[in-house]
mmCIF file of N, CA and C and ligand atoms in Angstrom:
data_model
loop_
_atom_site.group_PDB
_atom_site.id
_atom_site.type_symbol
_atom_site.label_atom_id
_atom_site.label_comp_id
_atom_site.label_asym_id
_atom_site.label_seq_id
_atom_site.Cartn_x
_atom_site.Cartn_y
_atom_site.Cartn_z
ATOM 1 N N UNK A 1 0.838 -1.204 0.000
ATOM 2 C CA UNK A 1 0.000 0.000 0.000
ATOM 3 C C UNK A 1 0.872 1.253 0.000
ATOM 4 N N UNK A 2 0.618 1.885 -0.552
ATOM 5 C CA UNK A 2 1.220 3.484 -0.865
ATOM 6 C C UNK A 2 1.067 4.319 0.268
ATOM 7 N N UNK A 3 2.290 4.946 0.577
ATOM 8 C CA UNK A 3 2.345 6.177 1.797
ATOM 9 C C UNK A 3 0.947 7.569 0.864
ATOM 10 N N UNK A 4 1.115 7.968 1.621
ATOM 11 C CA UNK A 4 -0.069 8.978 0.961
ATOM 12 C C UNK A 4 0.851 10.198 0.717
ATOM 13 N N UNK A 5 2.383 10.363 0.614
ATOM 14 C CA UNK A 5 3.106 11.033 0.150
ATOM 15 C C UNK A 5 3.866 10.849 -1.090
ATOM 16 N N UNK A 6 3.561 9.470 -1.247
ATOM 17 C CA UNK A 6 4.478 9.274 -2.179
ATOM 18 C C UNK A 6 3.693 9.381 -3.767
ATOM 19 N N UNK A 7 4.321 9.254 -5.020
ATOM 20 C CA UNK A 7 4.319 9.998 -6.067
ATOM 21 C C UNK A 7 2.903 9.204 -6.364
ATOM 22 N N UNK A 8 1.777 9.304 -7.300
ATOM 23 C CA UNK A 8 1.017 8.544 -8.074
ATOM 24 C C UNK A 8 1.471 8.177 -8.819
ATOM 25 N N UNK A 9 2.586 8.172 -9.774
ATOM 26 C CA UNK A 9 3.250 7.434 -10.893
ATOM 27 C C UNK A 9 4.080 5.636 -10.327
ATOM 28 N N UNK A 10 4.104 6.216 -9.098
ATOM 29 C CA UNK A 10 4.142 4.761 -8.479
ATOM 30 C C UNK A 10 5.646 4.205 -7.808
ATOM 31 N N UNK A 11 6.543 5.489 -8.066
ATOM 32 C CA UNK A 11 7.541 5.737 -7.303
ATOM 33 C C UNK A 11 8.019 5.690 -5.875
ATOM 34 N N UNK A 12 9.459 5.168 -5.233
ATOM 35 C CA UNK A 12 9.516 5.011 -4.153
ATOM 36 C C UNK A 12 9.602 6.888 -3.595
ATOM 37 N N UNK A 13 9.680 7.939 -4.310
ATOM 38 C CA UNK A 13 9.599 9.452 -4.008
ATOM 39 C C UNK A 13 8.165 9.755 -3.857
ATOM 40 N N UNK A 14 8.573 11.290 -3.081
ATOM 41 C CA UNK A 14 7.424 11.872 -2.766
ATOM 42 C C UNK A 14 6.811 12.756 -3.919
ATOM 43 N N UNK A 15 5.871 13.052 -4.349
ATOM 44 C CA UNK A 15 5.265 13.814 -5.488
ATOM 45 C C UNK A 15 6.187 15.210 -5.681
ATOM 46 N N UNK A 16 6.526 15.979 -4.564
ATOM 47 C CA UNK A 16 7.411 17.155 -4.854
ATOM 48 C C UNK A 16 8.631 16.660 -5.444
ATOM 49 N N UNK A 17 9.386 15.527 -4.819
ATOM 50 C CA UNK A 17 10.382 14.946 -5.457
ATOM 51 C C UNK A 17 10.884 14.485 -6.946
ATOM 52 N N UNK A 18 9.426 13.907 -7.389
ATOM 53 C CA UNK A 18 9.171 13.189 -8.433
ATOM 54 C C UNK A 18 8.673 14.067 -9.251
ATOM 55 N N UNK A 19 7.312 13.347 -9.652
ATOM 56 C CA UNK A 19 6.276 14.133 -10.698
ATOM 57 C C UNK A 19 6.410 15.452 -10.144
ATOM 58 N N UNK A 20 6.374 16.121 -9.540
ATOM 59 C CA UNK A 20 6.095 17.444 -9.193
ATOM 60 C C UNK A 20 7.094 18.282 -9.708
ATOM 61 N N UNK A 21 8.272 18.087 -9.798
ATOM 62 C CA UNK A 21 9.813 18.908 -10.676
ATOM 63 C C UNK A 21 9.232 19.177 -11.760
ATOM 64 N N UNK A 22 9.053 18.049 -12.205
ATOM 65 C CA UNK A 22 8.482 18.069 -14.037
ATOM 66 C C UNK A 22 7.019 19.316 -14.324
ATOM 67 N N UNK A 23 6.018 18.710 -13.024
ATOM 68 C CA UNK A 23 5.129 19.649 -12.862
ATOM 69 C C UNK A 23 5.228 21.284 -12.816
ATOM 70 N N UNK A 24 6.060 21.708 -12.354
ATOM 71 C CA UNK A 24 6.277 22.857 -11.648
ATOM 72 C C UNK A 24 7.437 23.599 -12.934
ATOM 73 N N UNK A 25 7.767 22.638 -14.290
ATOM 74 C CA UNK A 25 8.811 23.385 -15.140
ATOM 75 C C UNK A 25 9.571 23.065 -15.458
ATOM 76 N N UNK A 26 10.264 21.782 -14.973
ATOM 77 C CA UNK A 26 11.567 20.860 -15.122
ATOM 78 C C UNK A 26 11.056 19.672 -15.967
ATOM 79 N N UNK A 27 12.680 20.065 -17.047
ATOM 80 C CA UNK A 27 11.896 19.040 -17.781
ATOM 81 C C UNK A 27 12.007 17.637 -17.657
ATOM 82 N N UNK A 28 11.138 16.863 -18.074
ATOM 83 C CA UNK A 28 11.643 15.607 -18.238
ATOM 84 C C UNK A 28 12.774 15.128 -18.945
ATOM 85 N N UNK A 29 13.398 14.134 -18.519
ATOM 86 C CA UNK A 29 14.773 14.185 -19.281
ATOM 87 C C UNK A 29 14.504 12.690 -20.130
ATOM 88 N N UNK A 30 13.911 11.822 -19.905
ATOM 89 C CA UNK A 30 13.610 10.802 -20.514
ATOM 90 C C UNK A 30 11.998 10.581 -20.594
ATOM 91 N N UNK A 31 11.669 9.636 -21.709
ATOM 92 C CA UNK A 31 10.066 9.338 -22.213
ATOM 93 C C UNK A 31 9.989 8.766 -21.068
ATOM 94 N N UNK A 32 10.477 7.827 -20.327
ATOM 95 C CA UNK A 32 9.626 7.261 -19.406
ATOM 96 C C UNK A 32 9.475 8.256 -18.128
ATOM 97 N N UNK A 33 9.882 9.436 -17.892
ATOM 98 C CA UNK A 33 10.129 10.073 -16.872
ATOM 99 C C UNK A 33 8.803 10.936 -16.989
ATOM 100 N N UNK A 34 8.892 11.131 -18.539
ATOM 101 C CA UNK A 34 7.215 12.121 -19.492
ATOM 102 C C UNK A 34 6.229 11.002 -19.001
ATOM 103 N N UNK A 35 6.418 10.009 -19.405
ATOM 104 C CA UNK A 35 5.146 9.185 -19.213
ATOM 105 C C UNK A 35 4.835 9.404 -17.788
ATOM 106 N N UNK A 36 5.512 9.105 -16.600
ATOM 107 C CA UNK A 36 5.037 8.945 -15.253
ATOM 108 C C UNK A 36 4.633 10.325 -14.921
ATOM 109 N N UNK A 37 4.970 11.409 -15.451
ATOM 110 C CA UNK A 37 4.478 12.679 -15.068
ATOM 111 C C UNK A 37 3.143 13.168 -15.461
ATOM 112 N N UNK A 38 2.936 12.426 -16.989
ATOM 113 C CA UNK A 38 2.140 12.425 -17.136
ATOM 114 C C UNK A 38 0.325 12.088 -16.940
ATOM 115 N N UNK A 39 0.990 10.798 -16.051
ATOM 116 C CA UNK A 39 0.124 10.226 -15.453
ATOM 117 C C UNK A 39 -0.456 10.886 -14.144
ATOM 118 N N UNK A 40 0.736 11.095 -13.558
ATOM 119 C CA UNK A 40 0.201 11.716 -12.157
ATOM 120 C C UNK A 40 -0.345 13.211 -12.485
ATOM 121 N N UNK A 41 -0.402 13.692 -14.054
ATOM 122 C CA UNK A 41 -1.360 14.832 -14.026
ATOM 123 C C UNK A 41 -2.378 14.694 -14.487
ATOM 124 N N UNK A 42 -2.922 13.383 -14.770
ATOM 125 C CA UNK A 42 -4.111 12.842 -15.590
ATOM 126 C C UNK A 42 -5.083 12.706 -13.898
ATOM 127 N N UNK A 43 -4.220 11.990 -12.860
ATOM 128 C CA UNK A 43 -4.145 11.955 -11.336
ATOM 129 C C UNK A 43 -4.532 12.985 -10.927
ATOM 130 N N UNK A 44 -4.074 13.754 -11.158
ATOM 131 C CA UNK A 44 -4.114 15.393 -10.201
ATOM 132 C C UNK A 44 -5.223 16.684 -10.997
ATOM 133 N N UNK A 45 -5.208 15.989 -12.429
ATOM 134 C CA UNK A 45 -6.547 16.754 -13.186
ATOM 135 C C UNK A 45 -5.305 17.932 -13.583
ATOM 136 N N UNK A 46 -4.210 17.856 -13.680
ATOM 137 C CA UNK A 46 -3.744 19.136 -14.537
ATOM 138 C C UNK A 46 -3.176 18.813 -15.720
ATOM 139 N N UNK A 47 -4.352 19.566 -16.180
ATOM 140 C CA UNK A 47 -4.588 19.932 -18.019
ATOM 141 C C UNK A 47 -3.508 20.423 -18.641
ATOM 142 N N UNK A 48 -3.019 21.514 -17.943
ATOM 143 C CA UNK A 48 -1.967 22.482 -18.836
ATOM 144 C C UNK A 48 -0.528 21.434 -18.999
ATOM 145 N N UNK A 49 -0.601 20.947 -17.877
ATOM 146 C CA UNK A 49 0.848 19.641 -18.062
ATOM 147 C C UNK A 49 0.637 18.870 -19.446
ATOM 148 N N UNK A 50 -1.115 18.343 -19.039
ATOM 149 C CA UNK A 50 -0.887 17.175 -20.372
ATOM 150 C C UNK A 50 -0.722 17.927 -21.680
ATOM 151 N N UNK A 51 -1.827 18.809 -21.793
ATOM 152 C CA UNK A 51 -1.256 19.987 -22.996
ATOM 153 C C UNK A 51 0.073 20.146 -23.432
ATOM 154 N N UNK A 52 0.613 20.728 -22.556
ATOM 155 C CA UNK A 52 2.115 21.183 -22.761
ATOM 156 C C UNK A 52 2.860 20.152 -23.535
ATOM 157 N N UNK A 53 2.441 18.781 -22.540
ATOM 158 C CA UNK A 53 3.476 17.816 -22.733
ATOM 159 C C UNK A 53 3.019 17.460 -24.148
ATOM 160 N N UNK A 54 1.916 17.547 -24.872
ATOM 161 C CA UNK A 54 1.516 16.400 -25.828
ATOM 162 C C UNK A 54 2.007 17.010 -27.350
ATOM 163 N N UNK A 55 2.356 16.867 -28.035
ATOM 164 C CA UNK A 55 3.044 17.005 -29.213
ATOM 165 C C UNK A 55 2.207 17.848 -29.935
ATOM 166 N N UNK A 56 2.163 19.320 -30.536
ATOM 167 C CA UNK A 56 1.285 19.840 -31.274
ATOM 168 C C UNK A 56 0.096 19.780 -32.555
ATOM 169 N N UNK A 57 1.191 18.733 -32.618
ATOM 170 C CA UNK A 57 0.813 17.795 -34.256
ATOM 171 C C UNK A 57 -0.422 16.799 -33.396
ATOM 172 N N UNK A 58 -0.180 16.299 -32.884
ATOM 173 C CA UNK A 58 -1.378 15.327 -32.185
ATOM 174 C C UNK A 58 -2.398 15.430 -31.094
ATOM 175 N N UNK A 59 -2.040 17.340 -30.743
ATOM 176 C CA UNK A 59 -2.540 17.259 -29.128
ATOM 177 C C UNK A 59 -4.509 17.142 -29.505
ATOM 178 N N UNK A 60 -5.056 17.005 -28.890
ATOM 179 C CA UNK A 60 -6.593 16.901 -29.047
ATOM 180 C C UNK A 60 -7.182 18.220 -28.044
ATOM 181 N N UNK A 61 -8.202 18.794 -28.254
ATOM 182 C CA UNK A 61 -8.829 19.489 -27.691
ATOM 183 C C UNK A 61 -8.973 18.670 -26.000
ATOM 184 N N UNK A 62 -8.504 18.956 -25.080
ATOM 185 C CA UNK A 62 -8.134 18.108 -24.083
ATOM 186 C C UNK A 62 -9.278 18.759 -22.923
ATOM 187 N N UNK A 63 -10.201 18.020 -22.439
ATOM 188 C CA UNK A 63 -10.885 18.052 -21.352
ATOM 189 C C UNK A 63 -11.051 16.748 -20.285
ATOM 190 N N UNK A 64 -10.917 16.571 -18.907
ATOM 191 C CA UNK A 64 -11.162 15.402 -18.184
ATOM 192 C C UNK A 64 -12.191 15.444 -17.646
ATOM 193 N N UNK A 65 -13.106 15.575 -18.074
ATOM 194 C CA UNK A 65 -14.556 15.647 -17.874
ATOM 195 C C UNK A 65 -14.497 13.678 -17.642
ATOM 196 N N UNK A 66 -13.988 13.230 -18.785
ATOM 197 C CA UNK A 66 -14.635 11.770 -17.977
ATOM 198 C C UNK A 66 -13.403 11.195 -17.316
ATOM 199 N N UNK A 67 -12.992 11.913 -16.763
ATOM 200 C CA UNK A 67 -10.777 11.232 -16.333
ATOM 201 C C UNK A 67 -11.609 10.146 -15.045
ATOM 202 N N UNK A 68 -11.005 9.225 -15.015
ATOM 203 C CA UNK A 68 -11.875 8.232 -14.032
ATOM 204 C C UNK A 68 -10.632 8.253 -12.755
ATOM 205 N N UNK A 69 -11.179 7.448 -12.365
ATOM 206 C CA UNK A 69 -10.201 7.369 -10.686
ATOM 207 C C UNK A 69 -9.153 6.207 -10.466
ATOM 208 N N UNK A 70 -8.272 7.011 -11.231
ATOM 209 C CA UNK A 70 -6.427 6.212 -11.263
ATOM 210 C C UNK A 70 -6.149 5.967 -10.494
ATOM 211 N N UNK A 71 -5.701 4.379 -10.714
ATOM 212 C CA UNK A 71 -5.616 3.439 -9.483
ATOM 213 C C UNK A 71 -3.467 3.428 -9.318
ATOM 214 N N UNK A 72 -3.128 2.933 -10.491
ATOM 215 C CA UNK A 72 -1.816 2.594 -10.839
ATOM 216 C C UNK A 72 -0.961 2.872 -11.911
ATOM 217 N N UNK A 73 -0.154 3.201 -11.917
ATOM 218 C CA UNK A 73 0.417 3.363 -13.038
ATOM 219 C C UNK A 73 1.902 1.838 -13.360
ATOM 220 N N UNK A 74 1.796 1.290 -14.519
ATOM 221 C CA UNK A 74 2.996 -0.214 -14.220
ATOM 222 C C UNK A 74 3.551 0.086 -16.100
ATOM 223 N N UNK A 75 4.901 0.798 -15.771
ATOM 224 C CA UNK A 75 5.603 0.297 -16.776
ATOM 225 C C UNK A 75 6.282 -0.834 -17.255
ATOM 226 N N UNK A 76 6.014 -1.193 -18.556
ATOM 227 C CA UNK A 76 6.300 -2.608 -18.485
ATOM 228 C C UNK A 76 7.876 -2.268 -19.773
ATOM 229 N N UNK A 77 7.931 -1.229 -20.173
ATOM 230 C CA UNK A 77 9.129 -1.372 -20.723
ATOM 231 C C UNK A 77 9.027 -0.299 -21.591
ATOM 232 N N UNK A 78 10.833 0.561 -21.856
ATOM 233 C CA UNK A 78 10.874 1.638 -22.151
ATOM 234 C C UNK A 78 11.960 1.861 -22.749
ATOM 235 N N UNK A 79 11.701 2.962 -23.896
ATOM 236 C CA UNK A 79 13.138 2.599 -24.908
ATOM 237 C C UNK A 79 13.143 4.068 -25.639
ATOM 238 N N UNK A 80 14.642 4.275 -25.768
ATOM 239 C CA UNK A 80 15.122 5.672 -26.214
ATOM 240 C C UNK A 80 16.127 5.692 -27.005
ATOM 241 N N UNK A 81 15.849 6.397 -28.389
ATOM 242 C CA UNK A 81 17.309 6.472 -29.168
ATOM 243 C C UNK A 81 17.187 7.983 -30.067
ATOM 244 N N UNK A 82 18.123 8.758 -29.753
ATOM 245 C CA UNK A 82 18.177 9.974 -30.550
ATOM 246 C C UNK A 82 16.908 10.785 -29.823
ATOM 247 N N UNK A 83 16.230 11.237 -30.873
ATOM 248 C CA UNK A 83 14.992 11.970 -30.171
ATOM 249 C C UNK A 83 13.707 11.391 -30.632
ATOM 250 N N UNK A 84 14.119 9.800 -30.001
ATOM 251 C CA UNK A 84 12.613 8.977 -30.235
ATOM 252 C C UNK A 84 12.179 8.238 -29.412
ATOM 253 N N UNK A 85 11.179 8.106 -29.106
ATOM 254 C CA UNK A 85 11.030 6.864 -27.581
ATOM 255 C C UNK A 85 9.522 6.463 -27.903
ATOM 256 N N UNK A 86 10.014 5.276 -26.755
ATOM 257 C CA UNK A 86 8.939 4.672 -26.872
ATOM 258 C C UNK A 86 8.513 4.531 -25.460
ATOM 259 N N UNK A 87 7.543 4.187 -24.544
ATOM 260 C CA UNK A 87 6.818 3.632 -23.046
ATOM 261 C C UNK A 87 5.837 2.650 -23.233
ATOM 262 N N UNK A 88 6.161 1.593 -23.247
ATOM 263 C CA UNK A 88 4.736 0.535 -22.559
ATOM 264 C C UNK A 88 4.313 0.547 -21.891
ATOM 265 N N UNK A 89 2.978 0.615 -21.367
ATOM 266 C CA UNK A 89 3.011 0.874 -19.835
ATOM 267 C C UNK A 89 1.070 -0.075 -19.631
ATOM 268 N N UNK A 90 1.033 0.202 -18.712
ATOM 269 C CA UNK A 90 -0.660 -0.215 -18.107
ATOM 270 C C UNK A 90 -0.689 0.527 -17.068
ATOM 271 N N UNK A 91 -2.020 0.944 -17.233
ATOM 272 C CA UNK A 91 -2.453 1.704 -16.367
ATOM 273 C C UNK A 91 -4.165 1.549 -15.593
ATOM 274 N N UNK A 92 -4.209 1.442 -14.617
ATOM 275 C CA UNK A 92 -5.539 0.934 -13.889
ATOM 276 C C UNK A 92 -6.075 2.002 -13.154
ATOM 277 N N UNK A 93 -7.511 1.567 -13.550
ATOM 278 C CA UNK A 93 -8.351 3.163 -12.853
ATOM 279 C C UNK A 93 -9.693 2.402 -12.606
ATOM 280 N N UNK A 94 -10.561 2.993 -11.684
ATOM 281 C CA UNK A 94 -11.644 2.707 -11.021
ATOM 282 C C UNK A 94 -12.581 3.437 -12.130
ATOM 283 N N UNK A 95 -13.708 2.389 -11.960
ATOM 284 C CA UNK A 95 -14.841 2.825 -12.970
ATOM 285 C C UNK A 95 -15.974 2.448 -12.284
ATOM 286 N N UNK A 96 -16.967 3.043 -11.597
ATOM 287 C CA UNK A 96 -18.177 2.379 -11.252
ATOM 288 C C UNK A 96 -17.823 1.602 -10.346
ATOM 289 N N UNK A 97 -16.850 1.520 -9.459
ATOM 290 C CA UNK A 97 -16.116 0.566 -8.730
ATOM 291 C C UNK A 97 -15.228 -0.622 -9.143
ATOM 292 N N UNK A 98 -15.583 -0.530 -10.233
ATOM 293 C CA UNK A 98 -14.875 -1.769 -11.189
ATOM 294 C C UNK A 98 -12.813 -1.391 -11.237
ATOM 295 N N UNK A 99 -12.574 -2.396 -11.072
ATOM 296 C CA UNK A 99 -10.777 -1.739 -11.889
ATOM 297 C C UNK A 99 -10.754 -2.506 -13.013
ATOM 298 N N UNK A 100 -10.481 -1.779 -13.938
ATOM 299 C CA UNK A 100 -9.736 -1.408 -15.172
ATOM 300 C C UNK A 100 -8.579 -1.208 -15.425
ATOM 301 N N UNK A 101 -8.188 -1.743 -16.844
ATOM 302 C CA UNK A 101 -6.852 -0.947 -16.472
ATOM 303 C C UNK A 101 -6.758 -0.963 -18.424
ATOM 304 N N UNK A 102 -5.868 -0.280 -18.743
ATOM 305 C CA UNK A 102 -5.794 0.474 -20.523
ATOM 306 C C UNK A 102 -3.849 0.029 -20.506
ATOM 307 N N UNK A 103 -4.156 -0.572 -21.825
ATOM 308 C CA UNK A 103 -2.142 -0.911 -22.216
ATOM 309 C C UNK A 103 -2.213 0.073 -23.153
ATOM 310 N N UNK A 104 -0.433 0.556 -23.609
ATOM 311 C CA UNK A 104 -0.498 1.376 -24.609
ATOM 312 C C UNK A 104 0.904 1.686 -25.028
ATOM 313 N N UNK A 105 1.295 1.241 -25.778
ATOM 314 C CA UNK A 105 2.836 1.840 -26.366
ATOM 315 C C UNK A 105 2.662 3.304 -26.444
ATOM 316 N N UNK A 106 3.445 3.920 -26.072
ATOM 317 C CA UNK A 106 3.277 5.659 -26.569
ATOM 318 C C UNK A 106 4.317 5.606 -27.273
ATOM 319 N N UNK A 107 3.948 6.554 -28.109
ATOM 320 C CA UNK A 107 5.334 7.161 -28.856
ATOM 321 C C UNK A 107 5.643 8.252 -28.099
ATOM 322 N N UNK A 108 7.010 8.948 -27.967
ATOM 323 C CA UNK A 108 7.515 10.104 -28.121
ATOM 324 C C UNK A 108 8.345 10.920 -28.836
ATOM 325 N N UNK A 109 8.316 11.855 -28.979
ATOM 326 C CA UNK A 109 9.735 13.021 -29.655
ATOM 327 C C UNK A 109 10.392 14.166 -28.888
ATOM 328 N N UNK A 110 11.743 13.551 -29.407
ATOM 329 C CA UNK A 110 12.758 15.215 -28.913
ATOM 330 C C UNK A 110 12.603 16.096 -29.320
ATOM 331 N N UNK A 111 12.219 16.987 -29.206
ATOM 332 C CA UNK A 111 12.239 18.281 -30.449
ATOM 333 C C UNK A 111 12.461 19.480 -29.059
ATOM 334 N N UNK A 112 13.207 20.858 -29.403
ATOM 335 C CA UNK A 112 13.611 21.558 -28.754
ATOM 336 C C UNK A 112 13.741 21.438 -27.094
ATOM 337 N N UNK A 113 14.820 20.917 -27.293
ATOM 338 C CA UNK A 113 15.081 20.437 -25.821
ATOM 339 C C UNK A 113 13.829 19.840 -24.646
ATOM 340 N N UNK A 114 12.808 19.467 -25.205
ATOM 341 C CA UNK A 114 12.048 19.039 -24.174
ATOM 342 C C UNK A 114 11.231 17.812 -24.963
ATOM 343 N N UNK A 115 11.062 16.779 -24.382
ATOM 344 C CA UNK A 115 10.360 15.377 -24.954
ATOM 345 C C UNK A 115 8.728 15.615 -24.623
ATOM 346 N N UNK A 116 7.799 15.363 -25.727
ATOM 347 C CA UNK A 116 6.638 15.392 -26.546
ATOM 348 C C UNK A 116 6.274 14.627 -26.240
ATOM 349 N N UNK A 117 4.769 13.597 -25.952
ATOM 350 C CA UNK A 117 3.597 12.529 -26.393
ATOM 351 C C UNK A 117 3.737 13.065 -27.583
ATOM 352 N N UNK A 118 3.056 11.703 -28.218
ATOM 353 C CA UNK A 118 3.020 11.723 -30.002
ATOM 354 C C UNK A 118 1.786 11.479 -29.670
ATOM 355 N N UNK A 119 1.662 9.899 -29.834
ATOM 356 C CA UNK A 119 0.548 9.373 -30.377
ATOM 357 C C UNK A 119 0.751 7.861 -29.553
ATOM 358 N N UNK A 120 -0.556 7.388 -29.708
ATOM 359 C CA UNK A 120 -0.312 5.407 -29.194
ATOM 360 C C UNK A 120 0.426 4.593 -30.263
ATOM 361 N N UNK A 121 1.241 3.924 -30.190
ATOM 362 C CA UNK A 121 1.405 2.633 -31.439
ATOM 363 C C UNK A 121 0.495 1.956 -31.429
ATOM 364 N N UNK A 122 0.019 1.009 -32.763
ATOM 365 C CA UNK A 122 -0.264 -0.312 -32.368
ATOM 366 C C UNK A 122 0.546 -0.768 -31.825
ATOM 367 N N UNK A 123 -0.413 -1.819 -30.845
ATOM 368 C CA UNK A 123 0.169 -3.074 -30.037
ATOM 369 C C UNK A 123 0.416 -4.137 -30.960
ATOM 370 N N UNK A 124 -0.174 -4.571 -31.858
ATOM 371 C CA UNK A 124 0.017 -5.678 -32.819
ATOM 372 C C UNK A 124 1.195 -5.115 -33.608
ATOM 373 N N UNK A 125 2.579 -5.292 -33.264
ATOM 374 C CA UNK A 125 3.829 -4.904 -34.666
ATOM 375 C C UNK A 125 3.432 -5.970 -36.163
HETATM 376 ZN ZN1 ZN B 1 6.219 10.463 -10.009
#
């Protein structure tokens, strides 16, 4: 069970430690570091993070009107070369009481010193 200090991305740190650097302006230095930050602002309901973070070319008119109640965040594997990455990850959230949980390769990009969401891959290569 989780200290109630520690990060929602699922880290042995505390949220100021962790997600919260990234939050507050610092960038992420790796996709998987974007991904967990990302999560804990999907967690925390801040919009302007996921905005920021999500690639211009792909961002969507972004509202969490239906953001459900994030249970976990579990990377299952993560990969970086030049200014390209990738995150596998699963992620579990409460629905109606139910848990759920959503898989998803993300893509990412380097582009001016700070790493982007793209888009999902297919899971089927
Ligand atoms: Zn974190």
């Amino acid at each position: 069970m989780l200290e109630e200090a520690s990060c929602p991305c699922g880290s042995e740190k505390s949220y100021a430690q962790c997600c919260g650097v990234f939050h507050q302006g610092g960038g992420a230095s790796t996709p998987e570091l974007l991904m967990r930050s990302r999560y804990t602002a999907f967690v925390k309901g801040n919009i302007r993070y996921l905005q920021e973070t999500w690639h211009p070319s792909t961002r969507p008119p972004l509202d969490l009107d239906g953001n459900p109640e994030w249970v976990k965040l579990q990377i299952l594997e993560s990969w970086q070369r030049n200014t390209k990455g990738y995150v596998h990850f699963r992620a579990f959230y409460q629905e109606q009481g139910v848990l759920q949980m959503m898989e998803e390769k993300s893509k990412f990009v380097y582009e001016n010193g700070c790493w982007f969401y793209v888009e999902p891959e297919n899971l089927k290569l």
